[in-house]
Coordinates of C-alpha atoms in Angstrom, one line a residue:
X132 CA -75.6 44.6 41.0
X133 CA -72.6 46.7 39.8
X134 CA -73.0 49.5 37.0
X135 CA -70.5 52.0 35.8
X136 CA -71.1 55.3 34.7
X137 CA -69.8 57.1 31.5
X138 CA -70.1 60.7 32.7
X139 CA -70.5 62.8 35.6
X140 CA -73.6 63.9 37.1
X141 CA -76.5 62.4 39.2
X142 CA -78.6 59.3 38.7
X143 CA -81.5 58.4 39.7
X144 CA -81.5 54.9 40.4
X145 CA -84.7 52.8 41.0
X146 CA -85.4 49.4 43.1
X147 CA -88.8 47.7 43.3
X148 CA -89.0 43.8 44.5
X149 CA -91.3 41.4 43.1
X150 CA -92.8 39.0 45.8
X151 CA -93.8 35.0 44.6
X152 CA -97.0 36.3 44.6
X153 CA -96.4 38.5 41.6
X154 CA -96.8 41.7 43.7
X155 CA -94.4 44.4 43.0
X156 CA -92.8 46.7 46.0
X157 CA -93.5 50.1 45.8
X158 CA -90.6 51.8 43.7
X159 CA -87.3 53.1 46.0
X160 CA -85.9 55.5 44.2
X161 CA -82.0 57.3 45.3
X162 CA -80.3 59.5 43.4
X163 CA -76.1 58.8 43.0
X164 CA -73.8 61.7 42.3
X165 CA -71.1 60.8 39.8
X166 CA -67.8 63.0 40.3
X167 CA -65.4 62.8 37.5
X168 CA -61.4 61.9 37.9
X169 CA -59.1 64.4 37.8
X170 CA -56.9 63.6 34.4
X171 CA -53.1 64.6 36.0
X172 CA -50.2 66.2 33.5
X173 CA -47.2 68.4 33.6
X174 CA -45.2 70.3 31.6
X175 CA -40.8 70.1 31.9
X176 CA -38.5 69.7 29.1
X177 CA -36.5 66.3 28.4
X178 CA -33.2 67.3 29.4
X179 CA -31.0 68.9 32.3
X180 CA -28.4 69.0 34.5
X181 CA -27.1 67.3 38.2
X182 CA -27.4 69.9 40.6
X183 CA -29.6 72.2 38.5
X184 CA -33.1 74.0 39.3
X185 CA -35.7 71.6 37.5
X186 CA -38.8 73.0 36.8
X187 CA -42.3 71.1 36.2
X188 CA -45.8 73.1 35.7
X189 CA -48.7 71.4 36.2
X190 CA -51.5 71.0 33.6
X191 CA -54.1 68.5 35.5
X192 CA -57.4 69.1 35.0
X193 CA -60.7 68.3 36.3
X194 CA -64.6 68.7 34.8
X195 CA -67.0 70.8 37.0
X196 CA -69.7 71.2 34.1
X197 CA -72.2 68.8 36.5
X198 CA -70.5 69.1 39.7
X199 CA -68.9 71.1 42.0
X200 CA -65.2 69.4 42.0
X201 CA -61.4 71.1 41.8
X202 CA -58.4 69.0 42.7
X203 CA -56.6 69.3 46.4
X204 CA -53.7 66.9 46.3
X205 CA -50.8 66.3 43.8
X206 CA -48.4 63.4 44.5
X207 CA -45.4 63.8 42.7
X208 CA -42.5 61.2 42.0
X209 CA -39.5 62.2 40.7
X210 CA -37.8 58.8 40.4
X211 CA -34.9 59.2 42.8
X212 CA -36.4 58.3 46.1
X213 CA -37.8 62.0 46.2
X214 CA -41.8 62.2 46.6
X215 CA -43.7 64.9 47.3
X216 CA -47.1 65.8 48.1
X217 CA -48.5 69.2 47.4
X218 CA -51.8 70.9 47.9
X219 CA -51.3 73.8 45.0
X220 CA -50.3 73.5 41.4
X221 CA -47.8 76.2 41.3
X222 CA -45.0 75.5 39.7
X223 CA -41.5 74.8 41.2
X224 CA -38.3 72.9 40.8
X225 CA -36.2 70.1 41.9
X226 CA -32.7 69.0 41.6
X227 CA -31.6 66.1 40.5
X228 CA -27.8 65.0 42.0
X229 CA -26.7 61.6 40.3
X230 CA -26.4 61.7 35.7
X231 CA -29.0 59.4 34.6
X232 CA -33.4 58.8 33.1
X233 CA -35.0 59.3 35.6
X234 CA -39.1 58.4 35.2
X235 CA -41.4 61.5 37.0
X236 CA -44.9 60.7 38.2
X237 CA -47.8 62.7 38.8
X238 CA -50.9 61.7 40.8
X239 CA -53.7 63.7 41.5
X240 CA -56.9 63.6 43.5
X241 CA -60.0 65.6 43.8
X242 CA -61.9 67.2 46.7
X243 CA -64.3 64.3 46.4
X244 CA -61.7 61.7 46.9
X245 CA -61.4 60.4 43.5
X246 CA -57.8 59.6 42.3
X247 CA -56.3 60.3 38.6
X248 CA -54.6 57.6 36.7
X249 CA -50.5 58.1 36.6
X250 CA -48.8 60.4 34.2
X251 CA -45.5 59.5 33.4
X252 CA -42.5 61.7 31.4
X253 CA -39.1 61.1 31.6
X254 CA -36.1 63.2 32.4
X255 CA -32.5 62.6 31.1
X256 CA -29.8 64.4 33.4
X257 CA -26.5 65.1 32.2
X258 CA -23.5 66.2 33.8
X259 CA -23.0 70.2 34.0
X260 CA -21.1 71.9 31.2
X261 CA -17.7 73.4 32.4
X262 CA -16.8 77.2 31.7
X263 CA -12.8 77.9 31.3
X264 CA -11.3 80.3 29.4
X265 CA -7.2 81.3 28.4
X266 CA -5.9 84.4 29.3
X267 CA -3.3 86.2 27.9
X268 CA -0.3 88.1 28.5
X269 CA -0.8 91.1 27.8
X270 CA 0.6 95.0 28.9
X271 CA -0.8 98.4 29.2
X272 CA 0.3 99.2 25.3
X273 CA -1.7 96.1 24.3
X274 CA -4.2 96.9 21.9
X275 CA -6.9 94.3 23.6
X276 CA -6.9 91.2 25.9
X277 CA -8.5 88.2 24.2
X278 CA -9.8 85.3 26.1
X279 CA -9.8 82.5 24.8
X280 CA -13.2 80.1 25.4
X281 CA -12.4 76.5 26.1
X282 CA -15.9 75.5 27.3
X283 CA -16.9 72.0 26.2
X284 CA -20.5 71.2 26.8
X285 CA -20.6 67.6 29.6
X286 CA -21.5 65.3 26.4
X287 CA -18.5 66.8 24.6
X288 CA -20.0 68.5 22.1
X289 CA -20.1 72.6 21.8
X290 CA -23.7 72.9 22.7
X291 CA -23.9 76.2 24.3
X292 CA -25.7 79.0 23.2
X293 CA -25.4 81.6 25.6
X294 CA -22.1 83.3 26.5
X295 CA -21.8 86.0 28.9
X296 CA -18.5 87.8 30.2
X297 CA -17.6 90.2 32.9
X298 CA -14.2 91.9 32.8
X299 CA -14.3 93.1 35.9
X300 CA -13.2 96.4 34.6
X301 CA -14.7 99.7 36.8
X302 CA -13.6 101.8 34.5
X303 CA -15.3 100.7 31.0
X304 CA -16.9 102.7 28.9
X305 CA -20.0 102.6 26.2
X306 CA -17.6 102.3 23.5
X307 CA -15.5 100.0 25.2
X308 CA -18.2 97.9 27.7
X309 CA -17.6 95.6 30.6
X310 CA -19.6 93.2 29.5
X311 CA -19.8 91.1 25.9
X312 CA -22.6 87.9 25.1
X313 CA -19.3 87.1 22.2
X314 CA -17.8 83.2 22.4
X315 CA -14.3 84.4 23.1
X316 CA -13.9 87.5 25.3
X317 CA -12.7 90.9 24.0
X318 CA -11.7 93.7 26.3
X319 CA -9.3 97.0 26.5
X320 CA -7.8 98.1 30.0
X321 CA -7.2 101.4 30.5
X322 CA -4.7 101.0 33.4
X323 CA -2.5 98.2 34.3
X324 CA -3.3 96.1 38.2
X325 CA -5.1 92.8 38.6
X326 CA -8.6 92.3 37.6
X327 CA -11.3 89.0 38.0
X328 CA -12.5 87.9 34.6
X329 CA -16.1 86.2 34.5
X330 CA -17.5 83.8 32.1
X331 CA -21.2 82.4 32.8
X332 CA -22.3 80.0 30.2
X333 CA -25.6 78.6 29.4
X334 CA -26.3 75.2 27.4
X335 CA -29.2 74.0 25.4
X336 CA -30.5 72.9 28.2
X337 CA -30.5 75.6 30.0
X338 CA -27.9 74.4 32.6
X339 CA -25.5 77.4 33.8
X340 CA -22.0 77.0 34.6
X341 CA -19.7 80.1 35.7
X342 CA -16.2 80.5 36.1
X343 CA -14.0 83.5 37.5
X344 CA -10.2 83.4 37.8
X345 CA -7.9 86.6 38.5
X346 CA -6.0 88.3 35.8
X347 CA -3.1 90.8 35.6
X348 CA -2.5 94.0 33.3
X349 CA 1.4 94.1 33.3
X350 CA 3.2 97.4 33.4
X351 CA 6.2 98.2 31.0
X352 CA 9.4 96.2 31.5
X353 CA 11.5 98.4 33.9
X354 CA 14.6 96.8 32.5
X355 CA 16.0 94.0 30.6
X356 CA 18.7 92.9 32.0
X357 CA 21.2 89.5 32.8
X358 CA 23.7 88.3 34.6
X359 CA 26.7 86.1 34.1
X360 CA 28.3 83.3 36.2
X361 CA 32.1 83.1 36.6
X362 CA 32.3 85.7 33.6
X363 CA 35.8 86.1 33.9
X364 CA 36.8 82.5 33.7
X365 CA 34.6 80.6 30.9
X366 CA 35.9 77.7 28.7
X367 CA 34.5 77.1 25.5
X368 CA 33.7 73.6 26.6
X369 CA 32.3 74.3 29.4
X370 CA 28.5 75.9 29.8
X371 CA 27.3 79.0 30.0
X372 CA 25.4 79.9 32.7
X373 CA 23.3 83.3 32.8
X374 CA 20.3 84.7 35.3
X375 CA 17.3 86.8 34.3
X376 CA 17.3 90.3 36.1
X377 CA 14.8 91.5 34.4
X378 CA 11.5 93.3 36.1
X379 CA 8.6 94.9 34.9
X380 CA 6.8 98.2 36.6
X381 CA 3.7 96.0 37.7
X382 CA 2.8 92.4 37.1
X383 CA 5.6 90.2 35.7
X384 CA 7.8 89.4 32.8
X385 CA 5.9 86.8 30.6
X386 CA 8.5 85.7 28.6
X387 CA 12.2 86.6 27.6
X388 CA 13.9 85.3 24.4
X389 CA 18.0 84.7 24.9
X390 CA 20.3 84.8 21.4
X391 CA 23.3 83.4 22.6
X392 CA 25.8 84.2 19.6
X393 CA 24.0 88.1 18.3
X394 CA 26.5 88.3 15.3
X395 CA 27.1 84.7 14.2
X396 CA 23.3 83.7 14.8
X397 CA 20.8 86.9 15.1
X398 CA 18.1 84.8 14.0
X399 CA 18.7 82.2 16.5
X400 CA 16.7 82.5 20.1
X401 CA 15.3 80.4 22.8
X402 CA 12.5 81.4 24.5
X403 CA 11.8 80.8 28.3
X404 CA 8.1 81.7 29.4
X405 CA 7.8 83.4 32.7
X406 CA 10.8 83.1 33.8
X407 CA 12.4 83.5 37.1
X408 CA 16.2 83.9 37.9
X409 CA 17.1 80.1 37.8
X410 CA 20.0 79.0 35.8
X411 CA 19.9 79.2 32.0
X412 CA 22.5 77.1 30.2
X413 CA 24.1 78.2 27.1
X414 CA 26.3 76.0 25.2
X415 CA 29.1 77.0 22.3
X416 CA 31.1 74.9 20.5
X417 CA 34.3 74.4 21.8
X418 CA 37.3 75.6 20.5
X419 CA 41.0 75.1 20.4
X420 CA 43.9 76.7 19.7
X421 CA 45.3 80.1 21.9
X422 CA 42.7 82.8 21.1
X423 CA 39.9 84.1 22.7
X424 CA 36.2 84.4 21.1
X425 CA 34.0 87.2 22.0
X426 CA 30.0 86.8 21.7
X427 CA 27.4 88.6 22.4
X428 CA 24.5 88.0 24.0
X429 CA 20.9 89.5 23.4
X430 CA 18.5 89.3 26.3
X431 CA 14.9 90.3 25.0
X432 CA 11.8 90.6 27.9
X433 CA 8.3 91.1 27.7
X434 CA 5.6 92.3 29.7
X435 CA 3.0 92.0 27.1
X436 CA 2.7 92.0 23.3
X437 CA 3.8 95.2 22.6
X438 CA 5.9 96.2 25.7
X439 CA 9.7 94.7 25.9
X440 CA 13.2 96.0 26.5
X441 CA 16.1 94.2 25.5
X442 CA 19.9 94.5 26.9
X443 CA 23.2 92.9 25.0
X444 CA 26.0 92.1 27.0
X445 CA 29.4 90.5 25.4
X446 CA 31.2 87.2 27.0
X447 CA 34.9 86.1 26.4
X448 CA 35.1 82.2 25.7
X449 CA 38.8 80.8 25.9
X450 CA 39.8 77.9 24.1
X451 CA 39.9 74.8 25.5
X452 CA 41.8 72.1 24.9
X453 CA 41.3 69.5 21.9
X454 CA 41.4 65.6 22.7
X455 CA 42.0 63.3 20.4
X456 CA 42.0 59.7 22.2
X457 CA 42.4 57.0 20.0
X458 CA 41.4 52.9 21.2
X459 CA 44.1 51.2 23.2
X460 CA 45.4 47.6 22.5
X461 CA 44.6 45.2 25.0
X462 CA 47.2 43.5 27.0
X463 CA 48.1 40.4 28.8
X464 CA 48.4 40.3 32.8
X465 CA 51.9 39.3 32.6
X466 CA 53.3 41.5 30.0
X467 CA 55.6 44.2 31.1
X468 CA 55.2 47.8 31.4
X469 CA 52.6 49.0 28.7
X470 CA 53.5 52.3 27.1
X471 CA 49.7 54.4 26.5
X472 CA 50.3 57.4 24.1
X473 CA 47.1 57.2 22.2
X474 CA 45.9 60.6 23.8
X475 CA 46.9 64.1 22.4
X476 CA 46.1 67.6 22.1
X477 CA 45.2 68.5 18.6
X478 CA 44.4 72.0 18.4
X479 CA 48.2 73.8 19.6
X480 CA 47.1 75.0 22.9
X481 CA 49.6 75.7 25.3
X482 CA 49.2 73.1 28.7
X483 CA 50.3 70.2 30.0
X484 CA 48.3 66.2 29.6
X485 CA 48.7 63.4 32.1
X486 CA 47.1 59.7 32.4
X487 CA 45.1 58.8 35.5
X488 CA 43.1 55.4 36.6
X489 CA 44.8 51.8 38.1
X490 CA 47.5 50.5 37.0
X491 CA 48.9 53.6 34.9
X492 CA 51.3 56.8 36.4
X493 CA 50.6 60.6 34.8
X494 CA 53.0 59.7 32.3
X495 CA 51.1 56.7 30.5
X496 CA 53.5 54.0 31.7
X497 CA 50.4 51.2 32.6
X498 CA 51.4 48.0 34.2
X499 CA 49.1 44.7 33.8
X500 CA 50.4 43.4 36.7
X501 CA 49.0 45.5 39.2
X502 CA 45.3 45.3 37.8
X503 CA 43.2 42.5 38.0
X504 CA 41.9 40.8 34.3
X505 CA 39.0 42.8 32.9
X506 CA 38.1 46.1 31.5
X507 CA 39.6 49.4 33.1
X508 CA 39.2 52.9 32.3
X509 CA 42.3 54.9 31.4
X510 CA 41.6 58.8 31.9
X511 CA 43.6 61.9 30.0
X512 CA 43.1 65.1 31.6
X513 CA 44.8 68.0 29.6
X514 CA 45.0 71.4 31.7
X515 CA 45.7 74.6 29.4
X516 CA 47.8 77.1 30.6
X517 CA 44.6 79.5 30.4
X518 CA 43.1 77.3 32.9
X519 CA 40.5 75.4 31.1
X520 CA 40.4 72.0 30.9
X521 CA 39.6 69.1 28.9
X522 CA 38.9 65.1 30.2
X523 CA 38.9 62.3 27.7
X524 CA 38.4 58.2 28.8
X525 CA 39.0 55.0 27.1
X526 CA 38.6 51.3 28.2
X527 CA 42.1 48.7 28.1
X528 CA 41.4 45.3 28.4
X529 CA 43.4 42.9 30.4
X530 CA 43.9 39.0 29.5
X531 CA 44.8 37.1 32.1
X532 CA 48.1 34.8 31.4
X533 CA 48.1 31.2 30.9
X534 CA 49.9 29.1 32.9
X535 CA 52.4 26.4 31.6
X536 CA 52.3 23.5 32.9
X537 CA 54.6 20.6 31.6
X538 CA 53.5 17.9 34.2
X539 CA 55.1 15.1 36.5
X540 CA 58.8 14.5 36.1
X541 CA 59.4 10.6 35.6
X542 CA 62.0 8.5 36.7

């Protein structure tokens, strides 16, 4: 026979045989010990993060009221082909390396051999938040350097609730610490040279995530300053091309702003963020005529918010010439000499203009007949006697010529 028993403890269980002869056996009696299961359970919370210290705490339990028992094995599954089999219940952790549920199991058995049913929780694991941060430009004068946070939790949403910088600043103070728990970072440097900036952030779920990247106080701006190619010899047509000079006593220039034309324009500037010496272009509108044009040029560098210089330097433009090129009729392959006058000078500048491309000599004499049909480009260069220079195009098209052709003579 088979009998199950509610509780722990120890039975007493009886056997006596009756023979065909009604006789009964003397009574056998044995007494069964009954050892409870061990009922397994954890504790861990339902979220965290790949690569991140998981921690579970075990909460089995096991009756001893009737029996001596205590539990001696825990089997543990975490659901990502990692099992493990302990013979304590302290508590410890476990990484998880892939985003995904994962299902954790929990078996336990006693001394006496006797094995728990499963516990099961699950376990969501998300990817790990990202710190990152701005940083500013900023010089000795500067008030402050704020940094900007630009942490976005892994599921895109700002879930982080723990913020924790390190300015990397030796020489802090109480009144102006190295260390703030604030979103963005807040900090005033006391002398100018290159510092590593910290931020450790922690989610809701307790993942961490750190990030540290090098950051420079900039001196002053030892001089503003610019230079100017072919100064002596620029066009008003033509581009102006200047170089950045400019230096500061420690760190770099962050940024210059250039106001090409000072007195026509003040208001007027482009700025160029760290800049090197490469080419900057400045373009005028050309003019005509035989005058020069002086401009002047503001050149404004910083270091920082409040530290900057600025220089102003004066160029001469001369005037270029003025073309005026107007369409050109088409003509047939076996006209004669085509005369091209449709280019001029309009604005009275002294020089010399001459026609270039097939078929045509300097003076705009073209001939069809030395040009295959189609379209060809007629060019009119204008030199001024100050040197500068304008180029204007335009298309002629040439037809080609029928032929006559009256037929056989007859007889």
């Amino acid at each position: 026979p088979k009998h199950q028993y509610a509780a722990e403890g120890n039975y007493t269980v009886t056997l006596s045989v009756k023979a065909g002869s009604g006789c009964y056996s003397d009574v056998y009696n044995k007494t069964v010990t009954v050892y409870p299961l061990p009922v397994s359970k954890f504790s861990s919370t339902l979220n965290t993060c790949v690569n991140t210290d998981y921690l579970v705490t075990d909460e089995s339990t096991i009756s001893s009221a009737k029996t001596v028992n205590k539990i001696v094995k825990w089997h543990w599954d975490f659901g990502d082909n990692t099992i493990i089999d302990k013979t304590d219940n302290t508590p410890f952790a476990h990484k998880y390396m892939a985003v995904g549920t994962y299902k954790i199991t929990l078996t336990t058995t006693s001394l006496n051999g006797c094995v728990s049913d499963v516990f099961t929780k699950d376990v969501i694991v998300t990817n790990l938040p990202v710190a990152d941060f701005t940083m500013p430009d900023v010089c000795l004068k500067d008030a402050f350097a704020l940094f900007v946070n630009k942490t976005v939790d892994a599921d895109g949403v700002n879930g982080l609730i723990k913020y924790e910088w390190n300015f990397g600043d030796a020489s802090s103070t109480l009144s102006n610490p190295n260390t703030s728990t604030e979103k963005d970072g807040k900090h005033t440097y006391s002398s100018f040279g290159i510092y590593t900036v910290t931020l450790k952030i922690t989610n809701v779920n307790g993942c961490v995530s750190s990030q540290s990247k090098s950051f420079t106080v900039n001196g002053a701006v030892e001089k503003a300053d610019f230079s100017v190619q072919n100064s002596n010899n620029l066009c008003s047509n033509n581009t102006v091309v200047i170089n950045n000079l400019s230096k500061a006593f420690f760190g770099k220039i962050t940024k210059i702003d250039i106001y090409k034309d000072l007195d026509g324009a003040p208001e007027e500037f482009v700025t160029y963020n760290y800049p090197t010496n490469e080419d900057i272009n400045l373009v005028y509108t050309a003019f005509g005529g035989n005058s020069n044009k002086d401009f002047r040029i503001k050149l404004k560098a910083f270091s920082g918010t409040d530290c900057y210089e600025e220089v102003i330097k004066q160029i001469t433009l001369k005037p270029a010439p003025i073309l005026e090129f107007t369409d050109i009729p088409s003509a047939c392959q076996n006209d004669g000499s085509v005369i091209v006058n449709q280019a001029r000078e309009t604005s009275g500048i002294a020089g010399n203009g001459s026609y270039s491309g097939d078929g045509i000599d300097a003076e705009g004499n073209f001939n069809p007949k030395r040009v295959q049909p189609g379209v060809h480009v007629i060019t009119y260069t204008f030199i001024a006697a100050n040197g500068c220079t304008s180029v204007s195009k335009k298309e002629i098209n040439v037809y080609q010529s029928p032929t006559a052709d009256a037929g056989s003579t007859l007889y």
